Coordinates of C-alpha atoms in Angstrom, one line a residue:
Chain A
M19 CA -41.9 167.8 -6.2
I20 CA -40.4 169.7 -3.2
K21 CA -39.0 172.2 -5.8
A22 CA -42.6 173.2 -6.8
Q23 CA -43.6 173.5 -3.2
K24 CA -40.6 175.8 -2.4
L25 CA -41.5 177.9 -5.4
A26 CA -45.2 178.1 -4.5
T27 CA -44.6 179.1 -0.9
K28 CA -42.0 181.6 -1.7
E29 CA -44.3 183.3 -4.2
W30 CA -47.2 183.3 -1.8
F31 CA -45.1 185.0 0.9
R32 CA -44.1 187.7 -1.6
D33 CA -47.6 188.2 -2.8
L34 CA -48.8 188.5 0.8
R35 CA -46.1 191.0 1.5
D36 CA -47.3 193.1 -1.4
Q37 CA -50.9 192.9 -0.2
T38 CA -49.9 193.8 3.4
I39 CA -47.9 196.8 2.3
K40 CA -50.8 198.0 0.2
I41 CA -53.3 197.7 3.0
F42 CA -51.0 199.3 5.6
L43 CA -50.3 202.2 3.3
E44 CA -54.0 202.9 2.9
I45 CA -54.4 202.9 6.7
E46 CA -51.4 205.1 7.3
N47 CA -52.4 207.6 4.7
S48 CA -56.2 207.5 5.6
N49 CA -55.5 210.2 8.2
S50 CA -57.9 213.1 7.4
S51 CA -55.1 215.7 7.8
P52 CA -51.9 214.0 6.8
K53 CA -48.7 215.9 7.4
K54 CA -47.1 214.0 4.6
I55 CA -47.6 210.8 2.7
N56 CA -45.7 208.1 4.5
K57 CA -43.9 205.2 2.6
F58 CA -42.2 202.0 3.3
Q59 CA -38.4 202.0 3.0
I60 CA -37.2 198.8 1.2
K61 CA -33.9 197.2 2.0
K62 CA -32.6 194.0 0.5
W63 CA -30.0 191.9 2.2
K64 CA -27.9 188.8 1.4
R65 CA -26.6 186.1 3.7
K66 CA -22.8 185.4 3.6
L67 CA -21.6 183.0 1.0
E68 CA -20.9 179.4 2.2
Q69 CA -17.9 178.0 0.4
G70 CA -18.5 180.4 -2.5
K71 CA -22.2 179.5 -2.7
D72 CA -25.2 181.8 -2.5
T73 CA -27.2 181.2 0.7
G74 CA -30.2 183.5 0.0
G75 CA -31.4 186.6 1.7
G76 CA -34.4 188.8 2.1
T77 CA -36.2 192.0 1.7
M78 CA -37.2 194.3 4.6
A79 CA -39.9 196.9 4.3
I80 CA -40.1 199.3 7.2
M81 CA -42.2 202.4 7.8
H82 CA -42.2 205.0 10.6
G83 CA -45.5 206.8 10.4
E84 CA -48.3 208.6 12.2
I85 CA -50.6 205.6 12.7
F86 CA -47.9 202.9 12.5
E87 CA -45.1 204.2 14.8
K88 CA -43.0 201.4 13.5
V89 CA -44.0 198.6 11.2
G90 CA -41.9 196.0 9.5
V91 CA -42.9 193.6 6.7
N92 CA -40.1 191.2 6.0
I93 CA -39.8 188.3 3.6
S94 CA -36.8 186.0 3.3
T95 CA -35.7 182.8 1.6
V96 CA -32.5 181.4 3.1
Y97 CA -30.7 178.1 2.6
G98 CA -27.4 176.3 3.2
K99 CA -26.1 174.4 6.2
F100 CA -26.9 174.9 9.9
N101 CA -23.8 175.1 12.2
S102 CA -23.0 171.9 14.0
R103 CA -24.5 173.0 17.3
F104 CA -27.8 174.2 15.8
K105 CA -28.4 171.4 13.4
K106 CA -29.1 168.9 16.2
Q107 CA -32.0 171.1 17.4
V108 CA -33.8 171.1 14.0
S109 CA -36.1 168.3 12.8
G110 CA -34.5 166.4 9.9
A111 CA -31.3 168.4 9.9
S112 CA -29.1 166.4 12.3
K113 CA -27.3 164.4 9.6
T114 CA -26.3 166.9 6.9
G115 CA -27.5 170.2 8.5
K116 CA -28.9 171.2 5.1
F117 CA -32.0 173.5 5.2
W118 CA -34.1 175.7 3.1
A119 CA -36.6 178.2 4.7
S120 CA -38.9 180.9 3.3
G121 CA -41.3 183.1 5.2
I122 CA -43.0 186.3 5.9
S123 CA -42.8 188.2 9.2
V124 CA -44.8 191.3 10.2
V125 CA -44.6 193.3 13.4
A126 CA -46.7 196.5 13.8
H127 CA -46.1 198.8 16.8
M128 CA -48.8 201.5 16.6
K129 CA -48.5 205.1 17.8
S130 CA -51.8 205.0 19.6
P131 CA -51.7 203.2 23.0
H132 CA -55.4 202.2 22.3
I133 CA -54.4 200.1 19.3
P134 CA -52.6 196.8 20.0
S135 CA -49.3 195.7 18.5
F136 CA -49.7 193.0 15.9
H137 CA -47.4 190.2 15.1
F138 CA -47.9 187.7 12.2
N139 CA -45.6 185.3 10.5
T140 CA -45.8 182.1 8.4
R141 CA -42.9 180.1 7.0
Y142 CA -42.1 176.9 5.1
I143 CA -39.1 174.9 6.2
V144 CA -37.4 172.1 4.3
T145 CA -34.7 169.8 5.7
E146 CA -35.0 166.0 5.3
N147 CA -38.5 166.8 6.5
S148 CA -40.7 169.7 5.5
W149 CA -43.3 171.7 7.5
F150 CA -45.1 174.9 8.0
G151 CA -45.0 177.1 11.0
G152 CA -46.3 180.5 12.0
G153 CA -49.2 182.3 13.7
M154 CA -50.5 185.7 14.7
D155 CA -51.0 187.4 18.0
M156 CA -51.9 190.7 19.4
T157 CA -50.5 192.7 22.3
P158 CA -52.6 195.5 23.7
S159 CA -51.5 198.1 26.3
F160 CA -55.0 198.2 27.8
I161 CA -57.5 195.4 28.4
N162 CA -60.0 195.5 25.6
V163 CA -62.3 192.5 25.6
K164 CA -64.1 193.4 22.4
N165 CA -60.8 193.4 20.4
K166 CA -59.7 190.2 22.0
N167 CA -63.0 188.5 21.1
A168 CA -62.9 189.9 17.6
L169 CA -59.5 188.4 17.1
H170 CA -60.3 185.0 18.5
N171 CA -63.7 184.7 16.8
N172 CA -62.1 185.4 13.5
L173 CA -59.3 182.9 14.0
E174 CA -61.6 180.2 15.3
A175 CA -63.9 180.5 12.3
M176 CA -60.9 180.4 9.9
C177 CA -59.4 177.4 11.7
N178 CA -62.7 175.5 11.7
K179 CA -62.7 175.6 7.9
H180 CA -59.6 173.4 7.9
S181 CA -59.9 171.3 11.0
K182 CA -62.1 171.3 14.1
K183 CA -59.0 170.6 16.2
Y184 CA -56.9 173.5 15.0
Y185 CA -58.2 176.5 16.9
K186 CA -58.2 174.8 20.3
K187 CA -54.7 173.4 19.8
F188 CA -53.1 176.4 18.1
S189 CA -54.6 179.0 20.4
K190 CA -53.4 177.0 23.4
Q191 CA -49.9 176.8 21.9
C192 CA -50.0 180.5 21.4
E193 CA -50.9 181.2 25.0
E194 CA -48.1 178.9 26.1
Y195 CA -45.5 180.3 23.7
F196 CA -46.1 184.0 24.3
Y197 CA -45.6 183.8 28.0
L198 CA -43.0 185.5 30.2
P199 CA -42.3 183.1 33.1
H200 CA -40.2 185.6 35.0
R201 CA -43.3 187.9 35.2
D202 CA -45.8 185.1 35.2
E203 CA -47.8 187.0 32.5
T204 CA -48.8 186.4 28.9
R205 CA -47.3 188.8 26.3
G206 CA -50.8 189.8 25.2
D207 CA -54.2 188.6 24.1
G208 CA -52.8 185.5 22.3
G209 CA -54.0 184.3 18.9
I210 CA -52.8 181.2 17.2
F211 CA -49.3 179.6 16.9
F212 CA -48.3 176.4 15.2
D213 CA -45.1 174.6 14.2
H214 CA -44.1 171.4 12.4
L215 CA -47.4 171.4 10.6
N216 CA -47.3 168.5 8.1
T217 CA -50.4 166.4 7.5
D218 CA -48.8 164.7 4.5
K219 CA -51.1 166.8 2.3
F220 CA -49.1 169.8 1.2
D221 CA -52.0 171.5 -0.6
R222 CA -54.2 171.2 2.5
D223 CA -51.5 172.7 4.8
F224 CA -50.6 175.4 2.4
S225 CA -54.2 176.4 2.0
F226 CA -54.4 176.8 5.8
V227 CA -51.3 178.8 5.9
K228 CA -52.7 181.1 3.2
D229 CA -55.9 181.5 5.2
V230 CA -53.8 182.6 8.3
G231 CA -52.4 185.4 6.2
K232 CA -55.8 186.4 4.9
S233 CA -57.2 186.4 8.4
F234 CA -54.4 188.7 9.5
L235 CA -55.2 191.1 6.7
T236 CA -58.8 191.2 7.7
I237 CA -58.7 191.4 11.5
A238 CA -55.7 193.7 12.0
P239 CA -57.1 196.6 9.8
E240 CA -60.6 196.1 11.4
I241 CA -59.1 196.6 14.9
I242 CA -56.8 199.4 13.9
Y243 CA -59.6 201.4 12.1
K244 CA -61.9 201.0 15.1
D245 CA -59.8 203.2 17.4
I246 CA -57.9 205.2 14.9
D247 CA -59.4 208.5 16.0
K248 CA -59.4 207.9 19.8
K249 CA -57.3 210.4 21.7
W250 CA -54.7 209.4 24.3
S251 CA -52.8 211.1 27.2
D252 CA -49.1 211.1 28.1
K253 CA -49.9 208.6 30.8
D254 CA -51.5 206.2 28.3
K255 CA -48.4 206.6 26.2
I256 CA -46.1 205.8 29.1
R257 CA -48.2 202.7 29.9
Q258 CA -47.8 201.6 26.3
K259 CA -44.0 202.0 26.4
I260 CA -43.8 200.0 29.6
K261 CA -45.8 197.2 27.9
R262 CA -43.3 197.4 25.1
G263 CA -40.5 196.8 27.5
R264 CA -42.1 193.4 28.2
Y265 CA -42.3 192.9 24.5
A266 CA -38.6 193.5 24.2
E267 CA -38.0 191.1 27.1
F268 CA -39.9 188.4 25.4
N269 CA -38.2 188.7 22.1
L270 CA -34.7 188.7 23.5
L271 CA -35.1 186.2 26.3
Y272 CA -37.4 183.6 24.8
D273 CA -38.4 184.1 21.1
R274 CA -37.3 181.1 19.0
G275 CA -37.5 183.2 15.8
T276 CA -34.9 185.6 17.2
R277 CA -32.7 182.7 18.3
F278 CA -33.1 181.1 14.9
G279 CA -32.1 184.3 13.2
L280 CA -29.0 184.9 15.4
E281 CA -27.9 181.2 15.1
T282 CA -28.2 181.2 11.3
G283 CA -26.4 184.5 10.7
G284 CA -29.5 186.3 9.4
N285 CA -29.6 190.0 8.8
I286 CA -29.5 191.6 12.3
D287 CA -31.8 194.5 11.3
A288 CA -34.3 192.0 9.9
I289 CA -34.1 189.8 13.0
L290 CA -34.6 192.7 15.4
M291 CA -37.2 194.5 13.2
S292 CA -39.7 193.3 15.8
M293 CA -38.2 195.4 18.6
P294 CA -40.4 198.2 19.8
P295 CA -39.6 201.7 18.6
E296 CA -39.4 203.1 22.2
A297 CA -39.6 201.2 25.4
I298 CA -39.4 202.2 29.1
W299 CA -38.1 200.3 32.1
K300 CA -39.1 202.2 35.3
Chain L
M14 CA -14.6 179.8 59.3
I15 CA -16.8 180.2 56.3
K16 CA -19.4 181.7 58.6
A17 CA -17.1 184.6 59.5
Q18 CA -16.4 185.1 55.8
K19 CA -20.0 185.2 54.9
L20 CA -20.6 187.8 57.6
A21 CA -17.7 190.0 56.6
T22 CA -18.5 190.1 52.9
K23 CA -22.2 190.7 53.5
E24 CA -21.3 193.6 55.8
W25 CA -18.9 195.1 53.3
F26 CA -21.4 195.0 50.5
R27 CA -23.9 196.8 52.8
D28 CA -21.3 199.4 53.8
L29 CA -20.4 200.0 50.2
R30 CA -24.0 200.4 49.3
D31 CA -24.3 203.1 52.0
Q32 CA -21.2 204.9 50.6
T33 CA -22.4 204.6 47.0
I34 CA -25.8 206.1 47.9
K35 CA -24.2 209.0 49.8
I36 CA -21.8 209.9 47.0
F37 CA -24.5 209.6 44.3
L38 CA -26.9 211.8 46.3
E39 CA -24.1 214.4 46.5
I40 CA -23.7 214.3 42.7
E41 CA -27.5 214.4 42.0
N42 CA -28.1 217.3 44.3
S43 CA -24.9 219.3 43.4
N44 CA -26.9 220.9 40.6
S45 CA -26.7 224.6 41.0
S46 CA -30.4 225.2 40.4
P47 CA -32.1 222.0 41.7
K48 CA -35.8 221.7 40.9
K49 CA -36.1 219.5 44.0
I50 CA -34.0 217.3 46.2
N51 CA -34.0 213.8 44.7
K52 CA -33.8 210.7 46.9
F53 CA -33.4 207.0 46.6
Q54 CA -36.5 204.9 47.0
I55 CA -35.8 201.8 49.1
K56 CA -37.6 198.5 48.6
K57 CA -36.9 195.3 50.5
W58 CA -37.8 192.0 49.0
K59 CA -37.7 188.4 50.2
R60 CA -37.3 185.2 48.2
K61 CA -40.0 182.5 48.5
L62 CA -39.6 180.0 51.4
E63 CA -38.2 176.6 50.5
Q64 CA -39.9 173.9 52.6
G65 CA -40.8 176.5 55.2
K66 CA -37.3 177.9 55.4
D67 CA -36.1 181.4 54.9
T68 CA -34.0 181.8 51.7
G69 CA -32.9 185.4 52.0
G70 CA -33.6 188.5 50.0
G71 CA -32.3 191.9 49.3
T72 CA -32.7 195.6 49.3
M73 CA -33.1 197.7 46.2
A74 CA -32.4 201.4 46.1
I75 CA -33.5 203.3 43.0
M76 CA -33.4 206.9 42.0
H77 CA -34.9 208.8 39.0
G78 CA -33.1 212.2 39.0
E79 CA -31.8 215.0 36.9
I80 CA -28.2 213.8 36.7
F81 CA -28.9 210.1 37.2
E82 CA -31.8 209.4 34.8
K83 CA -32.1 206.0 36.5
V84 CA -29.7 204.5 39.0
G85 CA -30.1 201.3 41.1
V86 CA -27.9 200.2 44.0
N87 CA -28.9 196.7 45.0
I88 CA -27.6 194.4 47.7
S89 CA -28.8 190.9 48.3
T90 CA -28.0 187.8 50.3
V91 CA -29.7 184.7 49.1
Y92 CA -29.4 181.0 50.0
G93 CA -31.1 177.7 49.6
K94 CA -30.9 175.1 46.8
F95 CA -30.5 175.6 43.1
N96 CA -33.0 173.8 40.9
S97 CA -31.9 170.5 39.5
R98 CA -31.1 171.9 36.1
F99 CA -29.2 174.9 37.3
K100 CA -27.1 173.2 40.0
K101 CA -25.1 171.3 37.4
Q102 CA -23.9 174.6 35.9
V103 CA -22.5 176.0 39.2
S104 CA -19.1 175.1 40.6
G105 CA -19.4 172.9 43.7
A106 CA -23.2 172.7 43.6
S107 CA -23.8 169.6 41.5
K108 CA -24.2 167.3 44.5
T109 CA -26.5 169.0 46.9
G110 CA -27.4 172.2 45.0
K111 CA -26.8 174.2 48.2
F112 CA -25.6 177.7 47.8
W113 CA -25.2 181.0 49.6
A114 CA -24.5 184.2 47.7
S115 CA -24.2 187.9 48.7
G116 CA -23.4 190.8 46.6
I117 CA -23.8 194.4 45.5
S118 CA -24.9 195.5 42.0
V119 CA -25.0 199.1 40.7
V120 CA -26.2 200.3 37.3
A121 CA -26.3 204.1 36.6
H122 CA -28.0 205.4 33.4
M123 CA -27.2 209.1 33.2
K124 CA -29.5 211.7 31.7
S125 CA -26.6 213.4 29.8
P126 CA -25.6 211.5 26.6
H127 CA -22.1 212.8 27.3
I128 CA -21.8 210.8 30.5
P129 CA -21.4 207.1 30.1
S130 CA -23.5 204.4 31.9
F131 CA -21.7 202.7 34.7
H132 CA -22.1 199.1 35.8
F133 CA -20.4 197.7 38.9
N134 CA -20.9 194.6 40.9
T135 CA -19.1 192.3 43.3
R136 CA -20.3 189.1 45.0
Y137 CA -19.2 186.3 47.2
I138 CA -20.6 182.8 46.5
V139 CA -20.4 179.7 48.6
T140 CA -21.3 176.2 47.5
E141 CA -18.9 173.3 48.3
N142 CA -16.5 175.8 46.9
S143 CA -16.3 179.5 47.5
W144 CA -15.2 182.4 45.4
F145 CA -15.5 186.1 44.5
G146 CA -16.8 187.5 41.2
G147 CA -17.5 190.9 39.8
G148 CA -16.1 193.9 38.0
M149 CA -17.0 197.2 36.6
D150 CA -17.4 198.6 33.1
M151 CA -18.5 201.8 31.4
T152 CA -20.7 202.3 28.3
P153 CA -20.5 205.7 26.6
S154 CA -22.8 206.8 23.8
F155 CA -20.0 208.8 22.2
I156 CA -16.3 207.8 21.8
N157 CA -14.3 209.6 24.5
V158 CA -10.7 208.5 24.7
K159 CA -9.9 210.5 27.8
N160 CA -12.7 208.9 29.8
K161 CA -11.7 205.4 28.6
N162 CA -8.1 206.0 29.5
A163 CA -9.0 207.5 32.9
L164 CA -11.0 204.3 33.7
H165 CA -8.4 201.9 32.5
N166 CA -5.5 203.7 34.2
N167 CA -7.3 203.7 37.5
L168 CA -8.2 200.1 37.3
E169 CA -4.7 199.0 36.2
A170 CA -3.1 200.9 39.1
M171 CA -5.6 199.3 41.5
C172 CA -5.1 195.8 40.1
N173 CA -1.3 196.1 40.2
K174 CA -1.4 196.6 44.0
H175 CA -2.8 193.0 44.2
S176 CA -1.2 191.2 41.3
K177 CA 0.7 192.2 38.2
K178 CA -1.4 189.7 36.3
Y179 CA -4.9 190.9 37.3
Y180 CA -5.4 193.9 35.0
K181 CA -4.3 192.2 31.8
K182 CA -6.4 189.1 32.6
F183 CA -9.5 190.8 34.0
S184 CA -9.7 193.6 31.4
K185 CA -9.5 191.0 28.6
Q186 CA -12.2 189.0 30.3
C187 CA -14.3 192.1 30.5
E188 CA -13.9 192.8 26.8
E189 CA -14.8 189.2 25.9
Y190 CA -17.8 189.2 28.3
F191 CA -19.4 192.5 27.3
Y192 CA -19.5 191.6 23.7
L193 CA -22.6 191.4 21.4
P194 CA -21.7 188.7 18.8
H195 CA -24.8 189.4 16.7
R196 CA -23.6 193.0 16.2
D197 CA -19.9 192.2 16.4
E198 CA -19.4 195.1 18.8
T199 CA -18.4 195.5 22.4
R200 CA -21.0 196.9 24.8
G201 CA -18.8 199.8 25.7
D202 CA -15.3 200.8 26.8
G203 CA -14.7 197.7 28.9
G204 CA -13.2 197.7 32.4
I205 CA -12.5 194.6 34.4
F206 CA -14.5 191.4 35.0
F207 CA -13.5 188.4 37.1
D208 CA -15.2 185.3 38.3
H209 CA -14.3 182.2 40.4
L210 CA -11.5 184.2 42.2
N211 CA -10.1 182.1 44.9
T212 CA -6.4 182.2 45.6
D213 CA -6.9 180.1 48.8
K214 CA -6.2 183.3 50.7
F215 CA -9.6 184.8 51.6
D216 CA -8.2 188.0 53.1
R217 CA -6.1 188.7 50.0
D218 CA -9.1 188.1 47.6
F219 CA -11.4 190.1 49.9
S220 CA -9.0 193.0 50.0
F221 CA -8.9 193.1 46.1
V222 CA -12.7 193.0 46.0
K223 CA -12.9 195.9 48.4
D224 CA -10.5 197.8 46.2
V225 CA -12.7 197.2 43.1
G226 CA -15.5 198.9 45.0
K227 CA -13.3 201.8 46.1
S228 CA -12.1 202.3 42.6
F229 CA -15.6 202.4 41.3
L230 CA -16.4 205.1 43.9
T231 CA -13.4 207.2 42.8
I232 CA -13.6 206.9 39.0
A233 CA -17.3 207.1 38.4
P234 CA -17.8 210.4 40.2
E235 CA -14.7 211.8 38.5
I236 CA -16.0 211.0 35.0
I237 CA -19.6 212.2 35.9
Y238 CA -18.5 215.6 37.3
K239 CA -16.2 216.2 34.3
D240 CA -19.1 216.6 31.9
I241 CA -21.9 217.4 34.3
D242 CA -22.6 220.9 32.8
K243 CA -22.1 220.0 29.1
K244 CA -25.2 220.7 27.0
W245 CA -26.7 218.1 24.6
S246 CA -29.0 218.2 21.6
D247 CA -32.1 216.0 20.8
K248 CA -29.9 214.2 18.3
D249 CA -27.4 213.4 21.0
K250 CA -30.2 212.0 23.2
I251 CA -31.5 209.8 20.4
R252 CA -28.1 208.4 19.9
Q253 CA -27.9 207.6 23.6
K254 CA -31.3 205.8 23.5
I255 CA -30.2 203.7 20.5
K256 CA -27.0 202.8 22.4
R257 CA -29.3 201.8 25.4
G258 CA -31.1 199.5 23.0
R259 CA -27.8 197.6 22.6
Y260 CA -27.5 197.6 26.4
A261 CA -31.0 196.0 26.7
E262 CA -30.0 193.4 24.1
F263 CA -26.9 192.4 25.9
N264 CA -28.6 192.1 29.3
L265 CA -31.5 190.0 28.0
L266 CA -29.6 187.9 25.4
Y267 CA -26.3 187.2 27.2
D268 CA -25.9 188.5 30.7
R269 CA -25.2 185.7 33.1
G270 CA -26.3 187.8 36.1
T271 CA -29.7 188.2 34.5
R272 CA -29.9 184.4 33.8
F273 CA -28.7 183.6 37.4
G274 CA -31.4 185.9 38.8
L275 CA -34.2 184.4 36.6
E276 CA -33.1 180.8 37.3
T277 CA -32.9 181.3 41.1
G278 CA -36.3 183.1 41.4
G279 CA -34.8 186.4 42.4
N280 CA -36.9 189.5 42.6
I281 CA -37.8 190.5 39.1
D282 CA -37.5 194.2 39.7
A283 CA -34.1 193.8 41.2
I284 CA -32.9 191.6 38.4
L285 CA -34.1 194.0 35.7
M286 CA -33.0 197.1 37.6
S287 CA -30.1 197.3 35.1
M288 CA -32.5 197.9 32.1
P289 CA -32.2 201.3 30.6
P290 CA -35.0 203.9 31.5
E291 CA -35.7 204.6 27.8
A292 CA -34.4 202.7 24.8
I293 CA -35.0 203.1 21.0
W294 CA -34.9 200.6 18.2
K295 CA -35.1 202.3 14.8

C-alpha cells in the first residue's frame, strides 16, 4: 500500500518539476529583446551509502537569468536511517530511525526589485507514520497590497475546495513560521504552510498537495508578468538586497528544511539553493 | 573585589576600542588620493529595562570606507538575568540567572579581496563564576601562506609570554570552533580562541587578555598595509563575495556570540554587525 503511495508522490513531484521548468523558461525567454536564451543547468546528486546501501538523492535545476536572477527547482527522494540525535525529533522515527522522504522545492529570486521572491515546496514523508508537508509564500521588497491579496485570494479559494478550515489554519501557520523574532518582523507576505498532514485519507491529502502545486504555477507567473516591464533604480535594487539579507538570516537561523538537510547529510548545494544570489548587510 | 575587576575590564575594553578606531582611521585615510576623509559613525544603544531596572547597553562604531568596506568596533556592558532556558547553559548562572558581561568585538571586512577579514573579541563574564573569553582569527579569500604564518607566529610568541600551553590549546580551539561541518571546511586561517579562562589569578588572566588585544592591533595593520596597493579584478571580487557567503553561514548557523546576543535581547544591529557587507550565493 505505502509502496504505491511512495511511487505516486515521487512521480507527481517530478511531473510538477517538469511543468515548473517549462513555465519558468517561457517567462525567462519572453523578454522582447533577449540577449540570449537562458536555460536551467541540471545537476544530479547521490547521498552517501549507508552500510553499502543506496540512500537516494536528487536532481537540482538552477538558472541564472535576466528575469529570474537565481531560481532553483529541486526534487529529491531520500531514505535510510536518521542519526540517533535527530530520530527523536521526527514523528514515528524514534524507534528504528528509518525514513523515506520525497519532495519538490522551488525558490525564485527575481532580478526586478518590484517582483517578490517565491518559495514553494511540498513533500511526502514516511517513517512508522506518513504525512505531507509544504506550502508556498512570497517575499516582496516593497509593500504591494494587490499582489498580497492576489496570492491570498488564490490560496483561500484553492484551500476551500478541500476543507473550509485549511486556509485559516495554514495561512496562520505560515505567518508564524516565516517570522524573524530577532527583528520582530515577518519574512514577507505569508502564504500557506502545513506539516504532518494526514487525515487518514491518502487520496484526499494527495489531491490537496497537488492543488498547492497547481496554485503556485498559476499565481507566481501571474504576479511576475504583471511587473515584468517595470523599471527600477539602483536604490530599489539595494533595498531588495537588504531584504535578501533578512531572507538569508531566516534560512540559516530558523528554517527547519535547512536544518533537516544539514542533519540528514543532504547535498549542500541543494540545501542552500534557497540562498539569495546577492545580499547586503549595511 | 569583583567590583574592581568589572571596572578595570570595562575600562580596558573602552580604551582598546579608542586605540582600534584611531589606528583604523589612520589606515583608512592613508590612501594617497583620498576621495574624502572617512569616519566612524557612533551609535549608542540600551537594553530593555528589567522590572524597571537598567540592564546596560553598548556603543557601536561602524565605518564604510575605501580600505575597510565595512568595519565595526563594538563595546558593550550588559547585566541582569538570563531567561530560564538560557541560564541553564551558562556556567554559574543556573540558580539565579544573574550575569554581568563586558566586552569588545571587532569585525573588519576589507574592500580588497587580497586582504583578509579580521575578527577579534575579548570579554569578561561574571555569574556565580567569572572568566575571560575571546580570540582573534583571520579569513582570507585567497590562500596566502605568508599572512597565515605572520598571524600565527605573532600569536604564538604572545601566548608563550603567558603560558607555554596557551598557543597550542587556543589555536586548536580556534580551528575547531571556526569550522563549517556542512561544508567540511574551516572558516579561514584560524588564530586563537579561548573561553572560560580563569586560572584563579585575575591579574594574570587580564594581562593575557590585554596582550591579545595588543597583538590584534599589531598584526592586523601589518597585514592590511602589506597589500593595500595591490590591484584586483572583478573575478577576485566575486571570489571574495562567495567566501563572505560562507562567513554569513558560519555566523548564523553556528556562532555562539550571535546566539548569545539573540538570546539575551542584545541590540540586533550590534549582534549582526559582523555580517559581511555584500555576499553572493551562486
